[in-house]
Amino acid sequence: MHLQTWLLFLLTSIGMSLSPGPNALLALTHGALHGSKRTLFTIAGSLLGFVLIIAGCLFGIGALLESSAHWLTALKWLGGAYLVWLGIKLFSAPAISMDLAVSARGDAWSLFRQGLATGVTNPKGVLFFTALLPQFLDPERSLVTQFVFIAATYSATEFAVECGIAVGATRLRPWLARSGRRFNRACGAVLVAIGAGLPAH
């Protein structure tokens, strides 16, 4: 990948990472509920999900989705249903405790799984990368090498953005201890709305 092409992809990645979506919202809620350090497990799962989407788009899933609308429809319903389930669960969650020992009890594997599932079932990510990645590929160069550069670049920008969101949410803990119930309900409602709206797009 030429330097100019990589710089253009870097700028595109930053823009995509900064755009609001379910993974950013999950980092926000987990940062508030479990602290920024525990949310690293969520972010790691999200990044793995995005890397799997990028790999799938580069190595064939994009063509599969283009050949059959049923696969895309199924992915939209699956991703939507998962986000609705997460939203309902968050909506009914109690306000956070100021006791870090209590609030940091989120199981690492559970946080990782939630991040992974949210990332890999995001149809907007599939559509975006399917449409975007061919613009940056050089047919004269190794596809595997280009995959490494693309996946590493996007993972770096997404990691920086989600970490920033999680740290910011952690600093809101005193306010969330007072108004956390409303925060949970608002974020839960947004997740449900995103999940319900995915199949329609």
PDB file of N, CA, C and O in Angstrom, residues 32-33 94-100 103 169-184:
ATOM      1  N   ALA A  32     -18.845   3.753  32.005  1.00  0.00           N
ATOM      2  CA  ALA A  32     -19.553   4.304  33.161  1.00  0.00           C
ATOM      3  C   ALA A  32     -19.842   3.234  34.207  1.00  0.00           C
ATOM      4  O   ALA A  32     -19.728   3.472  35.407  1.00  0.00           O
ATOM      5  N   LEU A  33     -20.196   2.032  33.750  1.00  0.00           N
ATOM      6  CA  LEU A  33     -20.604   0.983  34.682  1.00  0.00           C
ATOM      7  C   LEU A  33     -19.432   0.235  35.305  1.00  0.00           C
ATOM      8  O   LEU A  33     -19.494  -0.159  36.467  1.00  0.00           O
ATOM      9  N   PRO A  94     -29.577  -1.316  37.330  1.00  0.00           N
ATOM     10  CA  PRO A  94     -29.601  -0.288  38.385  1.00  0.00           C
ATOM     11  C   PRO A  94     -28.515   0.749  38.151  1.00  0.00           C
ATOM     12  O   PRO A  94     -27.596   0.542  37.358  1.00  0.00           O
ATOM     13  N   ALA A  95     -28.608   1.868  38.851  1.00  0.00           N
ATOM     14  CA  ALA A  95     -27.581   2.902  38.773  1.00  0.00           C
ATOM     15  C   ALA A  95     -26.267   2.347  39.301  1.00  0.00           C
ATOM     16  O   ALA A  95     -26.243   1.426  40.125  1.00  0.00           O
ATOM     17  N   ILE A  96     -25.160   2.917  38.825  1.00  0.00           N
ATOM     18  CA  ILE A  96     -23.854   2.423  39.248  1.00  0.00           C
ATOM     19  C   ILE A  96     -23.594   2.782  40.699  1.00  0.00           C
ATOM     20  O   ILE A  96     -24.185   3.695  41.259  1.00  0.00           O
ATOM     21  N   SER A  97     -22.672   2.046  41.302  1.00  0.00           N
ATOM     22  CA  SER A  97     -22.250   2.327  42.677  1.00  0.00           C
ATOM     23  C   SER A  97     -20.950   3.098  42.639  1.00  0.00           C
ATOM     24  O   SER A  97     -20.116   2.896  41.761  1.00  0.00           O
ATOM     25  N   MET A  98     -20.765   4.005  43.565  1.00  0.00           N
ATOM     26  CA  MET A  98     -19.499   4.740  43.644  1.00  0.00           C
ATOM     27  C   MET A  98     -18.362   3.851  44.128  1.00  0.00           C
ATOM     28  O   MET A  98     -17.199   4.212  44.043  1.00  0.00           O
ATOM     29  N   ASP A  99     -18.695   2.688  44.635  1.00  0.00           N
ATOM     30  CA  ASP A  99     -17.672   1.755  45.096  1.00  0.00           C
ATOM     31  C   ASP A  99     -17.064   1.074  43.883  1.00  0.00           C
ATOM     32  O   ASP A  99     -17.685   0.249  43.233  1.00  0.00           O
ATOM     33  N   LEU A 100     -15.825   1.416  43.551  1.00  0.00           N
ATOM     34  CA  LEU A 100     -15.187   0.852  42.372  1.00  0.00           C
ATOM     35  C   LEU A 100     -15.083  -0.653  42.453  1.00  0.00           C
ATOM     36  O   LEU A 100     -15.155  -1.352  41.455  1.00  0.00           O
ATOM     37  N   SER A 103     -18.451  -1.858  41.300  1.00  0.00           N
ATOM     38  CA  SER A 103     -18.789  -1.573  39.913  1.00  0.00           C
ATOM     39  C   SER A 103     -17.856  -2.256  38.925  1.00  0.00           C
ATOM     40  O   SER A 103     -18.168  -2.340  37.748  1.00  0.00           O
ATOM     41  N   ALA A 169     -16.480   8.602  30.122  1.00  0.00           N
ATOM     42  CA  ALA A 169     -17.622   8.069  30.862  1.00  0.00           C
ATOM     43  C   ALA A 169     -17.245   7.777  32.309  1.00  0.00           C
ATOM     44  O   ALA A 169     -18.040   7.992  33.231  1.00  0.00           O
ATOM     45  N   THR A 170     -16.013   7.299  32.531  1.00  0.00           N
ATOM     46  CA  THR A 170     -15.558   7.001  33.883  1.00  0.00           C
ATOM     47  C   THR A 170     -15.531   8.258  34.746  1.00  0.00           C
ATOM     48  O   THR A 170     -15.869   8.227  35.932  1.00  0.00           O
ATOM     49  N   ARG A 171     -15.165   9.381  34.142  1.00  0.00           N
ATOM     50  CA  ARG A 171     -15.098  10.641  34.892  1.00  0.00           C
ATOM     51  C   ARG A 171     -16.481  11.169  35.263  1.00  0.00           C
ATOM     52  O   ARG A 171     -16.599  12.050  36.105  1.00  0.00           O
ATOM     53  N   LEU A 172     -17.501  10.627  34.621  1.00  0.00           N
ATOM     54  CA  LEU A 172     -18.870  11.039  34.936  1.00  0.00           C
ATOM     55  C   LEU A 172     -19.486  10.205  36.059  1.00  0.00           C
ATOM     56  O   LEU A 172     -20.664  10.364  36.371  1.00  0.00           O
ATOM     57  N   ARG A 173     -18.695   9.346  36.657  1.00  0.00           N
ATOM     58  CA  ARG A 173     -19.237   8.423  37.656  1.00  0.00           C
ATOM     59  C   ARG A 173     -19.976   9.109  38.814  1.00  0.00           C
ATOM     60  O   ARG A 173     -21.052   8.655  39.207  1.00  0.00           O
ATOM     61  N   PRO A 174     -19.441  10.220  39.366  1.00  0.00           N
ATOM     62  CA  PRO A 174     -20.186  10.861  40.459  1.00  0.00           C
ATOM     63  C   PRO A 174     -21.589  11.301  40.031  1.00  0.00           C
ATOM     64  O   PRO A 174     -22.556  11.138  40.769  1.00  0.00           O
ATOM     65  N   TRP A 175     -21.674  11.864  38.821  1.00  0.00           N
ATOM     66  CA  TRP A 175     -22.995  12.271  38.323  1.00  0.00           C
ATOM     67  C   TRP A 175     -23.872  11.053  38.064  1.00  0.00           C
ATOM     68  O   TRP A 175     -25.067  11.059  38.354  1.00  0.00           O
ATOM     69  N   LEU A 176     -23.248   9.987  37.524  1.00  0.00           N
ATOM     70  CA  LEU A 176     -24.018   8.783  37.211  1.00  0.00           C
ATOM     71  C   LEU A 176     -24.506   8.078  38.473  1.00  0.00           C
ATOM     72  O   LEU A 176     -25.517   7.375  38.449  1.00  0.00           O
ATOM     73  N   ALA A 177     -23.765   8.262  39.581  1.00  0.00           N
ATOM     74  CA  ALA A 177     -24.221   7.666  40.834  1.00  0.00           C
ATOM     75  C   ALA A 177     -25.554   8.280  41.266  1.00  0.00           C
ATOM     76  O   ALA A 177     -26.367   7.636  41.927  1.00  0.00           O
ATOM     77  N   ARG A 178     -25.761   9.549  40.867  1.00  0.00           N
ATOM     78  CA  ARG A 178     -27.015  10.227  41.208  1.00  0.00           C
ATOM     79  C   ARG A 178     -28.084  10.029  40.131  1.00  0.00           C
ATOM     80  O   ARG A 178     -29.260   9.900  40.442  1.00  0.00           O
ATOM     81  N   SER A 179     -27.654  10.045  38.877  1.00  0.00           N
ATOM     82  CA  SER A 179     -28.616  10.012  37.764  1.00  0.00           C
ATOM     83  C   SER A 179     -28.415   8.801  36.866  1.00  0.00           C
ATOM     84  O   SER A 179     -28.858   8.797  35.722  1.00  0.00           O
ATOM     85  N   GLY A 180     -27.720   7.783  37.396  1.00  0.00           N
ATOM     86  CA  GLY A 180     -27.367   6.631  36.575  1.00  0.00           C
ATOM     87  C   GLY A 180     -28.550   5.857  36.036  1.00  0.00           C
ATOM     88  O   GLY A 180     -28.482   5.273  34.957  1.00  0.00           O
ATOM     89  N   ARG A 181     -29.644   5.846  36.791  1.00  0.00           N
ATOM     90  CA  ARG A 181     -30.828   5.113  36.326  1.00  0.00           C
ATOM     91  C   ARG A 181     -31.360   5.731  35.025  1.00  0.00           C
ATOM     92  O   ARG A 181     -31.669   5.014  34.073  1.00  0.00           O
ATOM     93  N   ARG A 182     -31.419   7.055  34.985  1.00  0.00           N
ATOM     94  CA  ARG A 182     -31.874   7.729  33.773  1.00  0.00           C
ATOM     95  C   ARG A 182     -30.877   7.528  32.633  1.00  0.00           C
ATOM     96  O   ARG A 182     -31.265   7.357  31.470  1.00  0.00           O
ATOM     97  N   PHE A 183     -29.578   7.544  32.976  1.00  0.00           N
ATOM     98  CA  PHE A 183     -28.544   7.311  31.965  1.00  0.00           C
ATOM     99  C   PHE A 183     -28.697   5.922  31.351  1.00  0.00           C
ATOM    100  O   PHE A 183     -28.653   5.758  30.126  1.00  0.00           O
ATOM    101  N   ASN A 184     -28.880   4.898  32.202  1.00  0.00           N
ATOM    102  CA  ASN A 184     -29.057   3.534  31.708  1.00  0.00           C
ATOM    103  C   ASN A 184     -30.271   3.416  30.807  1.00  0.00           C
ATOM    104  O   ASN A 184     -30.240   2.760  29.762  1.00  0.00           O
TER     105      ASN A 184
END
